[in-house]
mmCIF file of C-alpha atoms in Angstrom:
data_model
loop_
_atom_site.group_PDB
_atom_site.id
_atom_site.type_symbol
_atom_site.label_atom_id
_atom_site.label_comp_id
_atom_site.label_asym_id
_atom_site.label_seq_id
_atom_site.Cartn_x
_atom_site.Cartn_y
_atom_site.Cartn_z
ATOM 1 C CA MET A 1 230.188 -20.744 116.956
ATOM 2 C CA LEU A 2 231.097 -23.622 116.475
ATOM 3 C CA PHE A 3 231.322 -24.347 113.111
ATOM 4 C CA SER A 4 233.104 -21.079 111.841
ATOM 5 C CA ARG A 5 232.452 -21.573 107.856
ATOM 6 C CA ILE A 6 230.265 -22.967 105.568
ATOM 7 C CA SER A 7 231.959 -22.532 101.627
ATOM 8 C CA ARG A 8 230.731 -23.251 98.600
ATOM 9 C CA ILE A 9 233.163 -23.453 95.514
ATOM 10 C CA ARG A 10 232.867 -24.473 91.770
ATOM 11 C CA SER A 11 234.382 -28.473 90.990
ATOM 12 C CA THR A 12 234.805 -29.851 87.364
ATOM 13 C CA GLY A 13 232.625 -32.766 88.300
ATOM 14 C CA SER A 14 229.296 -33.613 86.877
ATOM 15 C CA ASN A 15 227.710 -32.275 90.331
ATOM 16 C CA GLY A 16 228.668 -28.927 89.381
ATOM 17 C CA CYS A 17 229.308 -27.666 93.095
ATOM 18 C CA ARG A 18 230.493 -28.747 96.707
ATOM 19 C CA TRP A 19 230.372 -27.654 99.720
ATOM 20 C CA PHE A 20 233.008 -27.454 102.461
ATOM 21 C CA LEU A 21 231.895 -27.681 106.425
ATOM 22 C CA SER A 22 234.677 -25.848 108.119
ATOM 23 C CA HIS A 23 234.544 -27.095 112.318
ATOM 24 C CA LYS A 24 236.953 -24.943 113.645
ATOM 25 C CA PRO A 25 235.805 -25.892 117.659
ATOM 26 C CA HIS A 26 236.035 -22.497 119.602
ATOM 27 C CA LEU A 27 236.031 -24.121 123.028
ATOM 28 C CA GLN A 28 238.993 -23.925 125.241
ATOM 29 C CA PHE A 29 239.705 -26.898 127.612
ATOM 30 C CA LEU A 30 242.097 -26.715 130.889
ATOM 31 C CA ASN A 31 242.438 -30.212 130.082
ATOM 32 C CA PRO A 32 241.998 -31.430 126.336
ATOM 33 C CA PRO A 33 240.053 -34.426 126.040
ATOM 34 C CA ALA A 34 241.498 -36.976 124.073
ATOM 35 C CA TYR A 35 238.593 -36.982 121.502
ATOM 36 C CA SER A 36 239.339 -33.594 120.605
ATOM 37 C CA TYR A 37 240.216 -32.554 117.156
ATOM 38 C CA SER A 38 240.318 -29.976 114.113
ATOM 39 C CA SER A 39 239.309 -31.663 110.993
ATOM 40 C CA THR A 40 237.297 -30.701 107.458
ATOM 41 C CA HIS A 41 234.294 -32.508 105.925
ATOM 42 C CA LYS A 42 233.358 -32.534 102.270
ATOM 43 C CA VAL A 43 229.924 -33.002 101.788
ATOM 44 C CA LEU A 44 228.586 -34.081 97.996
ATOM 45 C CA GLY A 45 225.237 -33.384 96.497
ATOM 46 C CA CYS A 46 225.487 -29.572 97.441
ATOM 47 C CA ARG A 47 221.697 -28.210 98.467
ATOM 48 C CA GLU A 48 220.068 -31.637 99.588
ATOM 49 C CA ASN A 49 223.141 -32.708 102.231
ATOM 50 C CA PHE A 50 223.434 -29.819 103.342
ATOM 51 C CA SER A 51 220.148 -29.376 104.333
ATOM 52 C CA TRP A 52 220.059 -32.733 105.804
ATOM 53 C CA GLY A 53 222.818 -31.491 108.262
ATOM 54 C CA LEU A 54 221.855 -27.956 109.304
ATOM 55 C CA PRO A 55 219.320 -29.336 111.992
ATOM 56 C CA ALA A 56 222.077 -31.192 114.115
ATOM 57 C CA LEU A 57 224.333 -28.099 113.639
ATOM 58 C CA HIS A 58 221.592 -25.328 114.646
ATOM 59 C CA GLY A 59 220.902 -28.418 117.997
ATOM 60 C CA PHE A 60 224.262 -28.889 118.605
ATOM 61 C CA ARG A 61 224.927 -25.077 118.813
ATOM 62 C CA HIS A 62 221.431 -24.256 120.910
ATOM 63 C CA ASN A 63 223.364 -26.639 123.497
ATOM 64 C CA ILE A 64 226.240 -24.509 123.828
ATOM 65 C CA HIS A 65 224.367 -21.406 123.500
ATOM 66 C CA HIS A 66 222.290 -22.758 126.644
ATOM 67 C CA GLN A 67 225.204 -24.503 128.930
ATOM 68 C CA SER A 68 227.555 -21.358 128.200
ATOM 69 C CA SER A 69 224.295 -18.400 129.011
ATOM 70 C CA SER A 70 223.440 -20.951 132.212
ATOM 71 C CA LEU A 71 226.935 -20.347 133.327
ATOM 72 C CA VAL A 72 226.880 -16.668 132.944
ATOM 73 C CA GLU A 73 223.590 -15.938 134.844
ATOM 74 C CA GLU A 74 225.058 -17.985 137.621
ATOM 75 C CA GLN A 75 227.928 -16.052 137.771
ATOM 76 C CA ASN A 76 225.695 -12.781 137.474
ATOM 77 C CA ASP A 77 223.547 -13.293 139.943
ATOM 78 C CA PRO A 78 224.122 -10.741 142.828
ATOM 79 C CA PHE A 79 221.743 -13.524 145.068
ATOM 80 C CA SER A 80 224.503 -16.088 144.780
ATOM 81 C CA LEU A 81 227.105 -13.211 145.319
ATOM 82 C CA VAL A 82 225.981 -12.810 149.004
ATOM 83 C CA ALA A 83 224.322 -15.876 149.875
ATOM 84 C CA ASP A 84 226.466 -17.125 152.785
ATOM 85 C CA GLU A 85 226.298 -13.194 154.645
ATOM 86 C CA LEU A 86 222.414 -13.631 153.601
ATOM 87 C CA SER A 87 222.291 -17.486 155.826
ATOM 88 C CA MET A 88 223.637 -15.279 158.352
ATOM 89 C CA VAL A 89 221.374 -12.096 158.382
ATOM 90 C CA ALA A 90 218.535 -14.882 158.423
ATOM 91 C CA ASN A 91 219.877 -17.010 161.593
ATOM 92 C CA ARG A 92 220.682 -13.659 163.630
ATOM 93 C CA LEU A 93 217.130 -12.057 162.564
ATOM 94 C CA ARG A 94 215.406 -15.068 164.085
ATOM 95 C CA LEU A 95 217.271 -15.004 167.235
ATOM 96 C CA MET A 96 216.802 -11.316 166.906
ATOM 97 C CA VAL A 97 212.532 -11.967 167.545
ATOM 98 C CA VAL A 98 212.506 -14.083 170.596
ATOM 99 C CA THR A 99 210.653 -13.625 173.340
ATOM 100 C CA GLU A 100 209.299 -14.809 176.353
ATOM 101 C CA VAL A 101 205.777 -14.788 175.747
ATOM 102 C CA PRO A 102 205.084 -17.646 173.152
ATOM 103 C CA LYS A 103 202.108 -16.104 171.324
ATOM 104 C CA LEU A 104 204.645 -12.647 170.425
ATOM 105 C CA ALA A 105 207.026 -15.674 169.594
ATOM 106 C CA SER A 106 205.115 -17.262 167.256
ATOM 107 C CA ALA A 107 203.803 -13.450 165.626
ATOM 108 C CA ALA A 108 206.753 -12.329 165.186
ATOM 109 C CA GLU A 109 208.657 -14.944 163.831
ATOM 110 C CA TYR A 110 206.120 -15.661 161.397
ATOM 111 C CA PHE A 111 208.079 -14.243 157.950
ATOM 112 C CA PHE A 112 211.268 -15.231 159.173
ATOM 113 C CA LYS A 113 211.295 -18.577 159.763
ATOM 114 C CA MET A 114 213.200 -21.089 156.793
ATOM 115 C CA GLY A 115 211.089 -20.920 153.268
ATOM 116 C CA VAL A 116 208.708 -17.985 154.023
ATOM 117 C CA GLU A 117 211.180 -15.942 154.408
ATOM 118 C CA GLY A 118 210.591 -13.838 151.048
ATOM 119 C CA LYS A 119 213.162 -12.496 148.739
ATOM 120 C CA ARG A 120 215.447 -11.295 151.422
ATOM 121 C CA PHE A 121 216.086 -8.258 147.958
ATOM 122 C CA ARG A 122 216.703 -5.591 150.154
ATOM 123 C CA PRO A 123 219.373 -7.020 152.618
ATOM 124 C CA THR A 124 220.696 -7.897 149.341
ATOM 125 C CA VAL A 125 220.931 -4.743 147.654
ATOM 126 C CA LEU A 126 222.550 -3.891 150.901
ATOM 127 C CA LEU A 127 225.124 -6.347 151.518
ATOM 128 C CA LEU A 128 225.854 -5.536 147.328
ATOM 129 C CA MET A 129 226.239 -1.842 148.316
ATOM 130 C CA ALA A 130 228.667 -2.813 151.338
ATOM 131 C CA THR A 131 230.794 -4.849 149.019
ATOM 132 C CA ALA A 132 230.972 -1.458 146.469
ATOM 133 C CA MET A 133 231.476 0.620 149.572
ATOM 134 C CA ASN A 134 234.226 -1.090 151.232
ATOM 135 C CA ILE A 135 236.419 -1.578 148.142
ATOM 136 C CA SER A 136 237.928 1.787 148.807
ATOM 137 C CA ILE A 137 238.774 1.116 152.207
ATOM 138 C CA LEU A 138 240.542 -2.416 151.416
ATOM 139 C CA GLU A 139 242.611 -1.345 148.290
ATOM 140 C CA PRO A 140 244.968 1.454 150.127
ATOM 141 C CA SER A 141 246.226 -1.476 152.403
ATOM 142 C CA LEU A 142 245.903 -4.132 151.078
ATOM 143 C CA ARG A 143 243.675 -5.575 154.118
ATOM 144 C CA GLY A 144 243.134 -9.897 153.959
ATOM 145 C CA PRO A 145 239.363 -10.949 154.628
ATOM 146 C CA GLY A 146 240.447 -11.960 158.215
ATOM 147 C CA ASP A 147 241.484 -8.301 159.393
ATOM 148 C CA ALA A 148 239.868 -6.913 162.267
ATOM 149 C CA LEU A 149 238.646 -3.964 160.981
ATOM 150 C CA THR A 150 237.255 -5.578 158.100
ATOM 151 C CA LYS A 151 235.097 -7.454 159.911
ATOM 152 C CA GLU A 152 234.152 -5.038 162.426
ATOM 153 C CA LEU A 153 232.851 -2.558 159.699
ATOM 154 C CA ARG A 154 231.133 -5.389 157.351
ATOM 155 C CA ALA A 155 229.343 -6.860 160.756
ATOM 156 C CA ARG A 156 227.557 -3.416 161.268
ATOM 157 C CA GLN A 157 226.725 -2.793 157.720
ATOM 158 C CA GLN A 158 225.220 -6.828 158.256
ATOM 159 C CA ARG A 159 223.320 -5.279 161.058
ATOM 160 C CA ILE A 160 221.817 -2.531 159.145
ATOM 161 C CA ALA A 161 220.577 -5.176 156.363
ATOM 162 C CA GLU A 162 218.791 -6.821 159.490
ATOM 163 C CA ILE A 163 217.109 -3.632 160.936
ATOM 164 C CA THR A 164 216.137 -3.166 157.201
ATOM 165 C CA GLU A 165 214.197 -6.083 157.423
ATOM 166 C CA MET A 166 212.822 -5.871 159.826
ATOM 167 C CA ILE A 167 211.157 -2.761 159.772
ATOM 168 C CA HIS A 168 209.874 -3.789 155.997
ATOM 169 C CA VAL A 169 208.301 -7.259 157.761
ATOM 170 C CA ALA A 170 206.801 -5.172 160.789
ATOM 171 C CA SER A 171 204.972 -2.804 157.409
ATOM 172 C CA LEU A 172 203.769 -6.028 156.109
ATOM 173 C CA LEU A 173 202.492 -6.828 159.041
ATOM 174 C CA HIS A 174 200.598 -3.434 159.433
ATOM 175 C CA ASP A 175 199.854 -3.652 156.214
ATOM 176 C CA ASP A 176 197.693 -6.701 155.751
ATOM 177 C CA VAL A 177 195.833 -5.478 158.797
ATOM 178 C CA LEU A 178 194.955 -2.640 157.310
ATOM 179 C CA ASP A 179 194.223 -4.128 153.906
ATOM 180 C CA ASP A 180 192.567 -7.481 155.508
ATOM 181 C CA ALA A 181 194.814 -9.694 153.527
ATOM 182 C CA ASP A 182 194.590 -13.188 153.961
ATOM 183 C CA THR A 183 197.604 -14.599 152.144
ATOM 184 C CA ARG A 184 201.186 -13.186 151.787
ATOM 185 C CA ARG A 185 204.189 -14.164 150.331
ATOM 186 C CA GLY A 186 202.164 -17.741 149.547
ATOM 187 C CA ILE A 187 200.735 -18.537 152.787
ATOM 188 C CA GLY A 188 198.001 -17.098 155.073
ATOM 189 C CA SER A 189 198.564 -13.514 156.381
ATOM 190 C CA LEU A 190 199.300 -13.606 160.335
ATOM 191 C CA ASN A 191 196.210 -11.740 161.080
ATOM 192 C CA PHE A 192 194.474 -14.532 159.309
ATOM 193 C CA VAL A 193 196.281 -16.993 160.525
ATOM 194 C CA MET A 194 196.010 -16.003 164.645
ATOM 195 C CA GLY A 195 192.180 -14.728 164.088
ATOM 196 C CA ASN A 196 193.372 -11.546 165.628
ATOM 197 C CA LYS A 197 194.120 -8.250 163.585
ATOM 198 C CA GLN A 198 195.747 -6.621 167.249
ATOM 199 C CA LEU A 199 198.415 -9.335 167.777
ATOM 200 C CA ALA A 200 199.727 -9.246 164.430
ATOM 201 C CA VAL A 201 199.893 -5.095 164.915
ATOM 202 C CA LEU A 202 201.384 -5.976 168.152
ATOM 203 C CA ALA A 203 203.941 -8.033 166.663
ATOM 204 C CA GLY A 204 204.828 -5.613 163.619
ATOM 205 C CA ASP A 205 205.292 -2.696 166.909
ATOM 206 C CA PHE A 206 207.639 -5.632 168.515
ATOM 207 C CA LEU A 207 209.927 -6.091 165.277
ATOM 208 C CA LEU A 208 209.940 -2.163 164.867
ATOM 209 C CA SER A 209 211.228 -1.975 168.818
ATOM 210 C CA ARG A 210 214.321 -5.232 167.842
ATOM 211 C CA ALA A 211 214.772 -2.637 164.915
ATOM 212 C CA CYS A 212 215.575 0.859 166.962
ATOM 213 C CA VAL A 213 217.557 -1.506 169.713
ATOM 214 C CA ALA A 214 219.496 -2.999 167.106
ATOM 215 C CA LEU A 215 219.909 0.734 165.765
ATOM 216 C CA ALA A 216 220.522 2.461 168.444
ATOM 217 C CA SER A 217 223.430 -0.332 169.183
ATOM 218 C CA LEU A 218 225.147 0.963 166.467
ATOM 219 C CA LYS A 219 225.898 4.187 168.539
ATOM 220 C CA ASN A 220 225.986 6.569 164.901
ATOM 221 C CA THR A 221 223.556 9.275 165.359
ATOM 222 C CA GLU A 222 223.467 10.291 161.470
ATOM 223 C CA VAL A 223 222.501 6.528 160.529
ATOM 224 C CA VAL A 224 220.009 6.283 163.871
ATOM 225 C CA SER A 225 218.108 9.393 162.382
ATOM 226 C CA LEU A 226 218.182 7.966 158.536
ATOM 227 C CA LEU A 227 216.600 4.646 159.591
ATOM 228 C CA ALA A 228 214.076 7.421 162.461
ATOM 229 C CA LYS A 229 212.568 9.274 159.057
ATOM 230 C CA VAL A 230 211.780 5.875 156.897
ATOM 231 C CA VAL A 231 209.979 4.822 159.968
ATOM 232 C CA GLU A 232 208.044 8.314 159.737
ATOM 233 C CA HIS A 233 207.862 7.864 155.774
ATOM 234 C CA LEU A 234 206.182 4.145 156.484
ATOM 235 C CA VAL A 235 203.418 5.463 157.796
ATOM 236 C CA THR A 236 202.830 9.357 155.874
ATOM 237 C CA GLY A 237 203.072 7.230 153.264
ATOM 238 C CA GLU A 238 200.543 4.446 154.531
ATOM 239 C CA THR A 239 198.294 7.631 155.378
ATOM 240 C CA MET A 240 198.738 8.712 152.148
ATOM 241 C CA GLN A 241 197.125 6.176 150.086
ATOM 242 C CA MET A 242 194.203 5.393 152.854
ATOM 243 C CA THR A 243 193.106 8.581 152.135
ATOM 244 C CA THR A 244 193.592 9.443 148.539
ATOM 245 C CA THR A 245 190.805 11.519 146.652
ATOM 246 C CA CYS A 246 189.531 10.700 143.307
ATOM 247 C CA GLU A 247 192.230 13.554 142.101
ATOM 248 C CA GLN A 248 195.345 12.590 143.811
ATOM 249 C CA ARG A 249 194.352 8.866 142.546
ATOM 250 C CA CYS A 250 194.841 10.858 138.966
ATOM 251 C CA SER A 251 198.443 12.530 139.802
ATOM 252 C CA MET A 252 201.370 10.457 139.203
ATOM 253 C CA GLU A 253 203.189 13.434 140.972
ATOM 254 C CA TYR A 254 200.848 12.122 143.971
ATOM 255 C CA TYR A 255 201.414 8.683 143.393
ATOM 256 C CA MET A 256 205.503 8.912 142.985
ATOM 257 C CA GLN A 257 205.453 10.345 146.588
ATOM 258 C CA LYS A 258 203.383 8.140 148.048
ATOM 259 C CA THR A 259 205.412 5.170 146.534
ATOM 260 C CA TYR A 260 208.853 7.106 147.410
ATOM 261 C CA TYR A 261 207.344 7.211 151.231
ATOM 262 C CA LYS A 262 206.669 3.685 151.549
ATOM 263 C CA THR A 263 208.956 1.750 149.638
ATOM 264 C CA ALA A 264 212.003 3.422 148.811
ATOM 265 C CA SER A 265 212.769 5.291 150.953
ATOM 266 C CA LEU A 266 213.406 2.577 152.935
ATOM 267 C CA ILE A 267 216.453 1.300 150.264
ATOM 268 C CA SER A 268 217.891 4.463 149.636
ATOM 269 C CA ASN A 269 217.932 5.479 153.166
ATOM 270 C CA SER A 270 219.653 2.168 153.869
ATOM 271 C CA CYS A 271 221.907 2.373 151.092
ATOM 272 C CA LYS A 272 223.202 5.855 152.739
ATOM 273 C CA ALA A 273 223.460 4.107 156.381
ATOM 274 C CA ILE A 274 225.635 1.449 154.613
ATOM 275 C CA ALA A 275 227.988 4.621 152.875
ATOM 276 C CA LEU A 276 228.185 6.172 156.332
ATOM 277 C CA LEU A 277 229.049 2.605 158.041
ATOM 278 C CA GLY A 278 231.822 2.566 155.840
ATOM 279 C CA GLY A 279 233.626 5.947 156.294
ATOM 280 C CA GLN A 280 232.565 7.739 152.392
ATOM 281 C CA THR A 281 232.055 11.075 152.704
ATOM 282 C CA ALA A 282 228.434 13.264 151.925
ATOM 283 C CA GLU A 283 228.892 13.443 147.905
ATOM 284 C CA VAL A 284 229.470 9.071 147.855
ATOM 285 C CA ALA A 285 226.401 8.836 150.891
ATOM 286 C CA MET A 286 224.563 10.787 148.464
ATOM 287 C CA LEU A 287 225.023 8.824 145.563
ATOM 288 C CA ALA A 288 224.545 5.422 147.443
ATOM 289 C CA TYR A 289 221.390 7.194 148.758
ATOM 290 C CA GLU A 290 220.228 7.915 144.963
ATOM 291 C CA ASP A 291 221.359 4.787 143.186
#
């Protein structure tokens, strides 16, 4: 609080009481401005003058609080912590879906174009998980950010973020066809814009194939197995949703299982893959999966 105390004392004068406002700025400046000061202001007339000054004090305190809150929110914004890497991942994704067939190229890159990439929630979670997993690797040898081994590890973990996003977008293309959706991410869905559901399905298949090629390049059989299982889960979850009976619609257990297959499996298994690539133990990898 900027104003730390308002105190009332009795006076021998005819006014009966006086208010004293103790003004003690709590803001710290690296280079204090010339006009900063600490002083005590006396206000006479008790209620009238005190009531008159309160709105001004409240407004000033509100501005300070608002500025401080904005600063804290900016510092704690998870997307800003990995913003540079997200940009790199987005650029590489656009390169990974290039193909010599024009129609397929347009369809495959549809949701990777700048401005329609979505929130990129999954890559953000994975990059943050990678940072958390790598702390124990960096500390013992005090490696710097330019260390070759650190860069190689981070590049492999970024590749998981790219693979995960391609699998996710492929599932969106397929879902929109199954649901006959007209819009996605605030624009027309691919099947609606192209006027061709078959092309949208093939674009999704193409993204899955490119994800598989990228996955194979990691040369880690455990990670390959994890993300292959994710694709199986996506198909299982969608099938469960399409064939739900009336009784199953009322089952929370059925709903949670279907939701895990359709959504959670991709994120949790990708987080586990991040930990495994970082050389973490099976116990730590399972914690990454569960969290």
